[in-house]
mmCIF file of C-alpha atoms and ligand atoms in Angstrom:
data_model
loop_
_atom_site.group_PDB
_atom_site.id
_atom_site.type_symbol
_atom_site.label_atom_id
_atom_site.label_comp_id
_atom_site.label_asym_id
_atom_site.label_seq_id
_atom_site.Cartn_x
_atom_site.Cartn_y
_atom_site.Cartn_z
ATOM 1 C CA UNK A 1 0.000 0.000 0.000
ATOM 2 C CA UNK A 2 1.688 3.094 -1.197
ATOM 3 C CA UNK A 3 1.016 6.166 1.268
ATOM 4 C CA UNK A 4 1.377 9.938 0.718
ATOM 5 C CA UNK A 5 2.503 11.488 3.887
ATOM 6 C CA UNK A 6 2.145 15.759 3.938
ATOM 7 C CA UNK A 7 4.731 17.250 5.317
ATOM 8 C CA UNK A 8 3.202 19.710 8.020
ATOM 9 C CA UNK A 9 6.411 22.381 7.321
ATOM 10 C CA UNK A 10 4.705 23.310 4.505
ATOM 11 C CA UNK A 11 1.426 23.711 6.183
ATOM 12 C CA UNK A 12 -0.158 27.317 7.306
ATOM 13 C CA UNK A 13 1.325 27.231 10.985
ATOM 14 C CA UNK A 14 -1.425 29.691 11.748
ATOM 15 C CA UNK A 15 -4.664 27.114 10.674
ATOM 16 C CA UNK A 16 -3.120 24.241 11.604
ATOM 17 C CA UNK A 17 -6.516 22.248 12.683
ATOM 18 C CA UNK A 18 -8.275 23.076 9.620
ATOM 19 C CA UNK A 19 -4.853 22.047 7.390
ATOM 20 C CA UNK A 20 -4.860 18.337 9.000
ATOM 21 C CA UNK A 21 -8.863 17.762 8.961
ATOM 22 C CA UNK A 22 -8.465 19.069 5.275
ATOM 23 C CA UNK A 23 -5.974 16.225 4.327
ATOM 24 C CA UNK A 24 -7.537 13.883 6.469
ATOM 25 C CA UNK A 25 -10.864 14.170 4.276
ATOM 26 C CA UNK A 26 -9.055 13.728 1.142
ATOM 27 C CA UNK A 27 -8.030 9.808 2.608
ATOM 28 C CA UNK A 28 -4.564 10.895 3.782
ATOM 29 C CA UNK A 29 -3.678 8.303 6.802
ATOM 30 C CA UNK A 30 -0.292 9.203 7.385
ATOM 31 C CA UNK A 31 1.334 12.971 8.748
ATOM 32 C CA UNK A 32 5.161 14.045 8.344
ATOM 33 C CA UNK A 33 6.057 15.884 11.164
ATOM 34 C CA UNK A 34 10.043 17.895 10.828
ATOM 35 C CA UNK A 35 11.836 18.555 14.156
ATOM 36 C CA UNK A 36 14.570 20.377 13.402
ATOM 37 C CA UNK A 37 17.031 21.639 16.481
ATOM 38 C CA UNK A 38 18.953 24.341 14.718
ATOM 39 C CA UNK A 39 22.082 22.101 15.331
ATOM 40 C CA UNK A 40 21.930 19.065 13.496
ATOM 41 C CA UNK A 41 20.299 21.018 10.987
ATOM 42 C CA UNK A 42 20.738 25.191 10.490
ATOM 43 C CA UNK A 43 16.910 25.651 11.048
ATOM 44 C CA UNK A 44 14.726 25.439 14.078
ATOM 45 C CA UNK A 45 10.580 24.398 13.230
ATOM 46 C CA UNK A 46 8.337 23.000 15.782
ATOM 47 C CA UNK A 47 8.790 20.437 18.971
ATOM 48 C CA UNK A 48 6.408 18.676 21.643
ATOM 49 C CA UNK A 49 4.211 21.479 22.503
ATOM 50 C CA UNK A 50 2.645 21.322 18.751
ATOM 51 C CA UNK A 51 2.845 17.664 18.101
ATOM 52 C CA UNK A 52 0.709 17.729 21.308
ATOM 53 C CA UNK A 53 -1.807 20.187 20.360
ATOM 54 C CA UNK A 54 -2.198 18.504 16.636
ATOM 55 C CA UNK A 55 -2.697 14.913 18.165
ATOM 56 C CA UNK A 56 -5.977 16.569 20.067
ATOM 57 C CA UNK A 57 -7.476 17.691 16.665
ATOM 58 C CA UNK A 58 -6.162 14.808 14.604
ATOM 59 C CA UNK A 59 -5.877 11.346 14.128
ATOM 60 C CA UNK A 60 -3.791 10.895 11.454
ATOM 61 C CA UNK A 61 -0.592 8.441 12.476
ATOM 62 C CA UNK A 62 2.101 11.339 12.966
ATOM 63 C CA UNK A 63 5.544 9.794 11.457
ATOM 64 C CA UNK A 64 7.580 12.490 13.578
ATOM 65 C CA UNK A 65 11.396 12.967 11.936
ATOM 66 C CA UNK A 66 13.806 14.310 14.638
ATOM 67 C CA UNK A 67 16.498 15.863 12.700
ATOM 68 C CA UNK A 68 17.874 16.442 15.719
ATOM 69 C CA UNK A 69 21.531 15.705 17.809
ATOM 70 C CA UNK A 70 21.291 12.620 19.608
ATOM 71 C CA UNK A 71 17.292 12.368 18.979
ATOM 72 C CA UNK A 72 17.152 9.468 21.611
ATOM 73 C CA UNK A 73 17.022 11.828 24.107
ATOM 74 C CA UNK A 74 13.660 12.542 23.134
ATOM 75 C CA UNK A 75 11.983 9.537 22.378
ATOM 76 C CA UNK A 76 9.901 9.327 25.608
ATOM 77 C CA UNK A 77 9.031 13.188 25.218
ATOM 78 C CA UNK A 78 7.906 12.246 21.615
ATOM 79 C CA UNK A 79 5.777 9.115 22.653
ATOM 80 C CA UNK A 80 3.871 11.090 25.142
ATOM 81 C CA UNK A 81 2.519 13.341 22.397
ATOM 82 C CA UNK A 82 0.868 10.692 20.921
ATOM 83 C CA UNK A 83 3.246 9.940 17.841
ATOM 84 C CA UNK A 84 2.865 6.991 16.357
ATOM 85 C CA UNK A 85 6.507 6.273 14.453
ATOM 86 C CA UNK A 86 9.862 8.142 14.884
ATOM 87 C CA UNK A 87 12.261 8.560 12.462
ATOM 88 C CA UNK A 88 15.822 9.169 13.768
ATOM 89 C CA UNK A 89 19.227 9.876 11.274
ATOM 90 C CA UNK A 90 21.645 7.638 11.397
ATOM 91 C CA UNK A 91 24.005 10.440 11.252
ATOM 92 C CA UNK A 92 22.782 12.137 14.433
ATOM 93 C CA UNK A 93 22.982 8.855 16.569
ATOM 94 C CA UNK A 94 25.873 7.586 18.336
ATOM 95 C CA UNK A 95 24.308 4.355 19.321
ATOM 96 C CA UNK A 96 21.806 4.307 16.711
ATOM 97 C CA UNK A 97 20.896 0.448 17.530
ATOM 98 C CA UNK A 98 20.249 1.400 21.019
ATOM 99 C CA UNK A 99 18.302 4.318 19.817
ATOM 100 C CA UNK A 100 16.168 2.174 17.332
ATOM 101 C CA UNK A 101 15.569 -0.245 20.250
ATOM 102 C CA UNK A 102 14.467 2.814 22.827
ATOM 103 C CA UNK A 103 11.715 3.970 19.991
ATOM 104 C CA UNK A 104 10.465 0.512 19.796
ATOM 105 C CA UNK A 105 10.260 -0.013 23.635
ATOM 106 C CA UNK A 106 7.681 3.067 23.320
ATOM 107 C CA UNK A 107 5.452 0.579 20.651
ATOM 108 C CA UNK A 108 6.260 2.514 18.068
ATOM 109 C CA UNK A 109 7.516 2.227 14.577
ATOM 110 C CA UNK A 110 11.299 2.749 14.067
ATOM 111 C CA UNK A 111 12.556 4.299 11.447
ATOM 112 C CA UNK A 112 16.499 5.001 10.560
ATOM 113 C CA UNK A 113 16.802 8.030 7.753
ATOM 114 C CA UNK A 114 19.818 8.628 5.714
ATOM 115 C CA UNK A 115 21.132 11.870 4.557
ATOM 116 C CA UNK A 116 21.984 12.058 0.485
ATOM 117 C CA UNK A 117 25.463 11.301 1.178
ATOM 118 C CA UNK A 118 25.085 8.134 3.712
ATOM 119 C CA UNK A 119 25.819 4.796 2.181
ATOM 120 C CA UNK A 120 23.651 2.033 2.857
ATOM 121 C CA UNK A 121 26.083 -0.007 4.804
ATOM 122 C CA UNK A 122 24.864 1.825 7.684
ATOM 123 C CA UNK A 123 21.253 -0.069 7.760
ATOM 124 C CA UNK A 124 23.395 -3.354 7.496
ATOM 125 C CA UNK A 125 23.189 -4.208 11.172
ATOM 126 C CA UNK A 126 19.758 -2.272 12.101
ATOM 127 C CA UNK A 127 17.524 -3.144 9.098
ATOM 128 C CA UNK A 128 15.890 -6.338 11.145
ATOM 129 C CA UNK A 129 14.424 -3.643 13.898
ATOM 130 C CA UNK A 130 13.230 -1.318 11.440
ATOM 131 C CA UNK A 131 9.705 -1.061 10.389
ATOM 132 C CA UNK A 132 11.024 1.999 7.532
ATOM 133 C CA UNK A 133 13.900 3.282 6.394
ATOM 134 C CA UNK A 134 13.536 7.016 5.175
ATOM 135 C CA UNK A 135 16.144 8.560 2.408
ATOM 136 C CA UNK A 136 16.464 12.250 2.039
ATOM 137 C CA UNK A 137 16.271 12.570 -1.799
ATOM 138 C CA UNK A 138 17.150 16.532 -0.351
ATOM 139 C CA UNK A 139 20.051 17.584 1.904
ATOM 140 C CA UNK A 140 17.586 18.088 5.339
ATOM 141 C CA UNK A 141 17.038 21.487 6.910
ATOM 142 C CA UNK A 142 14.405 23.164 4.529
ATOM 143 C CA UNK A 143 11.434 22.591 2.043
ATOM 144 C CA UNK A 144 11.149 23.209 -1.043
ATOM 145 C CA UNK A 145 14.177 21.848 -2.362
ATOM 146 C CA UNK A 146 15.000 20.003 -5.520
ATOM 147 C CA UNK A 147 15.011 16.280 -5.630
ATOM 148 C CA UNK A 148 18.704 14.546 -6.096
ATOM 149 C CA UNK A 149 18.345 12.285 -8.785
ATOM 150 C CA UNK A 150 21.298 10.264 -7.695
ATOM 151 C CA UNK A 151 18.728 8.965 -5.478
ATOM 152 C CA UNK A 152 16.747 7.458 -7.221
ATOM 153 C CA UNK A 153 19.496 4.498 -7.345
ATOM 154 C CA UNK A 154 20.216 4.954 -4.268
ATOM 155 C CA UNK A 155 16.040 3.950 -4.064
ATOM 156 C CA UNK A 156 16.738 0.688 -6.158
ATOM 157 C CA UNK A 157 19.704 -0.149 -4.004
ATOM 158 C CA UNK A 158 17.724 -0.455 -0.906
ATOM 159 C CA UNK A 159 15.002 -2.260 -2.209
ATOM 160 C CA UNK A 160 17.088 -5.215 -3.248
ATOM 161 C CA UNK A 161 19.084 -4.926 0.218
ATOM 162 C CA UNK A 162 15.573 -5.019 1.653
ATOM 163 C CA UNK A 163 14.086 -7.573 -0.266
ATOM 164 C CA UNK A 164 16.893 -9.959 0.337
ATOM 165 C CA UNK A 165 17.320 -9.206 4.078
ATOM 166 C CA UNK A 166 13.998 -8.084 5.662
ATOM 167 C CA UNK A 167 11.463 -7.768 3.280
ATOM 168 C CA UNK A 168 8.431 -6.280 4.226
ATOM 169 C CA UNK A 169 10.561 -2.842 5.810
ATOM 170 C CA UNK A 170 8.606 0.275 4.061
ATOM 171 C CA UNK A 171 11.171 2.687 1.899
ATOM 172 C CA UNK A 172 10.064 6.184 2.263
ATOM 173 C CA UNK A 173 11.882 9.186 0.327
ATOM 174 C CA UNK A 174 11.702 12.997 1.603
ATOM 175 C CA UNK A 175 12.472 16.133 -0.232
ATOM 176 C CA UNK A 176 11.849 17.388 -3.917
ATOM 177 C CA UNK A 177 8.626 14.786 -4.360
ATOM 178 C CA UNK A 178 6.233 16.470 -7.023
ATOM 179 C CA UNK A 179 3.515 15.175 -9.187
ATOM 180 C CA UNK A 180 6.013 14.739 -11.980
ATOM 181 C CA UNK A 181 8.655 12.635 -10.149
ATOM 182 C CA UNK A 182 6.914 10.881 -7.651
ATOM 183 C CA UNK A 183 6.263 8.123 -10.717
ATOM 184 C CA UNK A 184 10.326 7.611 -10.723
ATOM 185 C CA UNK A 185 10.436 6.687 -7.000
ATOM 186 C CA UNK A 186 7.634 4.315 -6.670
ATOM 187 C CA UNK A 187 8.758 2.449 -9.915
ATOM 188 C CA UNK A 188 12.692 2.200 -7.592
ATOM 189 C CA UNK A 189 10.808 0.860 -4.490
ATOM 190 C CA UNK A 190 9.370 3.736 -2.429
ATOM 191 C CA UNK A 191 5.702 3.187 -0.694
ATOM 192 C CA UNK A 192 6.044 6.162 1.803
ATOM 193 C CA UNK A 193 5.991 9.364 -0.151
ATOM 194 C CA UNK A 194 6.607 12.536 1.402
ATOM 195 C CA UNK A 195 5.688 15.705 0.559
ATOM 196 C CA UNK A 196 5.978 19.180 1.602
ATOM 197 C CA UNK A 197 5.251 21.637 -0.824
ATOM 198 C CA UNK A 198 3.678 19.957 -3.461
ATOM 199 C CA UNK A 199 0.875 19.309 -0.986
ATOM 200 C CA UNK A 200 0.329 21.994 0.931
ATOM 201 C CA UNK A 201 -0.932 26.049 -0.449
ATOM 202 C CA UNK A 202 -3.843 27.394 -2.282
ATOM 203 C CA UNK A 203 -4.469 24.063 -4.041
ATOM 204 C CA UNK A 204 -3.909 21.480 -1.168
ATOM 205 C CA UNK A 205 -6.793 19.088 -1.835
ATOM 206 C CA UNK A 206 -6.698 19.064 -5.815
ATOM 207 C CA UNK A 207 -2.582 18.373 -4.829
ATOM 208 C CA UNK A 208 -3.738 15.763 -2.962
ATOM 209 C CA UNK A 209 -6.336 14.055 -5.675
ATOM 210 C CA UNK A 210 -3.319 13.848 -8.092
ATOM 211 C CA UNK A 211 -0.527 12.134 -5.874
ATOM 212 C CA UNK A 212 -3.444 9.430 -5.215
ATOM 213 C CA UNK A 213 -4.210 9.076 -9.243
ATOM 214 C CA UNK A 214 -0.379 8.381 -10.267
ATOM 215 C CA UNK A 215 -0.549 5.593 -7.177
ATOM 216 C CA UNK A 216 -3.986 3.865 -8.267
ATOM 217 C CA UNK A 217 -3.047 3.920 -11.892
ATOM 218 C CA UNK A 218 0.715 2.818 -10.745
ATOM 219 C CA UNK A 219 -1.284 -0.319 -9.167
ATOM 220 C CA UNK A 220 -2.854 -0.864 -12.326
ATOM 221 C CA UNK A 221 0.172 -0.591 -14.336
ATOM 222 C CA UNK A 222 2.102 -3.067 -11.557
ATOM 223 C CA UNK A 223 -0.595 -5.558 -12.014
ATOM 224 C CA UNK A 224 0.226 -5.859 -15.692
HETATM 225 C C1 DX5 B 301 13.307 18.666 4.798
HETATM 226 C C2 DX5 B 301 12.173 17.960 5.486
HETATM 227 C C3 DX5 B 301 11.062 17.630 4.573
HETATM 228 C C4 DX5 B 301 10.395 18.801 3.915
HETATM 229 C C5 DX5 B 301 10.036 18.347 2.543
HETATM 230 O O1 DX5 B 301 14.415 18.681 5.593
HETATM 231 O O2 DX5 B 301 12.632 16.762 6.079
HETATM 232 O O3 DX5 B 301 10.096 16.770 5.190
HETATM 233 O O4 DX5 B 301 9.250 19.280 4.572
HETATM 234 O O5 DX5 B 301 9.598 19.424 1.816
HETATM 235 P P1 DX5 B 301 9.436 19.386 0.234
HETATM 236 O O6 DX5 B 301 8.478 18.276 -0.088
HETATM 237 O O7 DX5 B 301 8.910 20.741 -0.069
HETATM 238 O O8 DX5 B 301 10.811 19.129 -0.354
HETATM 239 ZN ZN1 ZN B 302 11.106 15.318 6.787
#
């Protein structure tokens, strides 16, 4: 089942409710929530205190992505909001297994991300206690950016390495997704698409009606 998950950082901060209940109508299941720390990454966006306030108007499962130093230090903090998966870089762990392991204590989903320049190696020893691994197809720290297309080998790469080690491990891609890309991923392997702001402004829901076309008719064309 391929899932679209919006990106919330492209969201209007100042409507927030009305942005999630409008995505949840279209059939959206899944949120992307950033958490950026101004450290691992230069920007700073949102942290518990909103996560919080969106789980009591939504319930959408919130995929929260800490690109944050040593994110296991929040793990509990992020569990308490209600979130239902965290994604943690590999890059910004120094015991990433243990990290991985503290998320799933929580009963959440675990999810390790790589940065554009990570190799894969890294998911060697992790990739049986994942339930996704995330690749920035964008350096992280902003929206809006344009999709590597490097990555889209990178994509192909993992799938094999998943299907031969732990198949059934979701492959989601973040940064630079549009309408006339998002084709090029799921054909290399991804089923969790993010997207920031090719979702979100003046034309959210029609935004939304097209990513779900090119995955029904990319079912059809699978089948055949
Ligand atoms: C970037 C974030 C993304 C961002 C994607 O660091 O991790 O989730 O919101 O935005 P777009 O889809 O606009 O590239
Ligand atoms: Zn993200």
């Amino acid at each position: 089942m391929i899932e679209l998950l919006p990106s919330v950082l492209a969201a209007d901060f100042a409507r927030l409710e009305q942005e999630l209940k409008l995505v949840e109508a279209c059939g959206v299941k899944m949120l992307h929530v950033d958490v950026m720390d101004g450290v691992f990454v230069p920007s700073i966006s949102l942290g518990m205190p909103v996560i919080k306030a969106m789980r009591n108007v939504s319930s959408l499962f919130f995929d929260v992505h800490l690109m944050v130093e040593e994110p296991g230090r929040y793990v509990k903090a992020i569990a308490d909001c209600g979130a239902d998966s965290i994604s943690v870089h590999a890059e910004a762990c120094r015991h990433l297994h243990r990290t991985v392991g503290q998320i799933r204590e929580t009963g959440m989903q675990a999810c390790v991300v790589l940065n554009p320049a990570t190799g894969l190696s890294e998911l060697k020893y992790v990739l049986q206690d994942v339930d996704t691994v995330l690749l920035m197809t964008v350096n992280p720290g902003f929206g809006g950016q344009k999709y590597i297309p490097a990555m889209t080998e990178k994509i192909c790469e993992l799938k094999a390495m998943i299907d031969r080690e732990n198949p059934g491990v979701h492959i989601m891609v973040d940064g630079g997704i549009k309408l006339d890309n998002v084709q090029t991923v799921l054909e290399a392997g991804a089923d969790r698409i993010v997207a920031g702001s090719s979702v979100f402004g003046a034309h959210t829901e029609e935004n939304i009606r097209a990513f779900q076309e090119i995955f029904n008719n990319y079912y059809i064309y699978r089948k055949y």
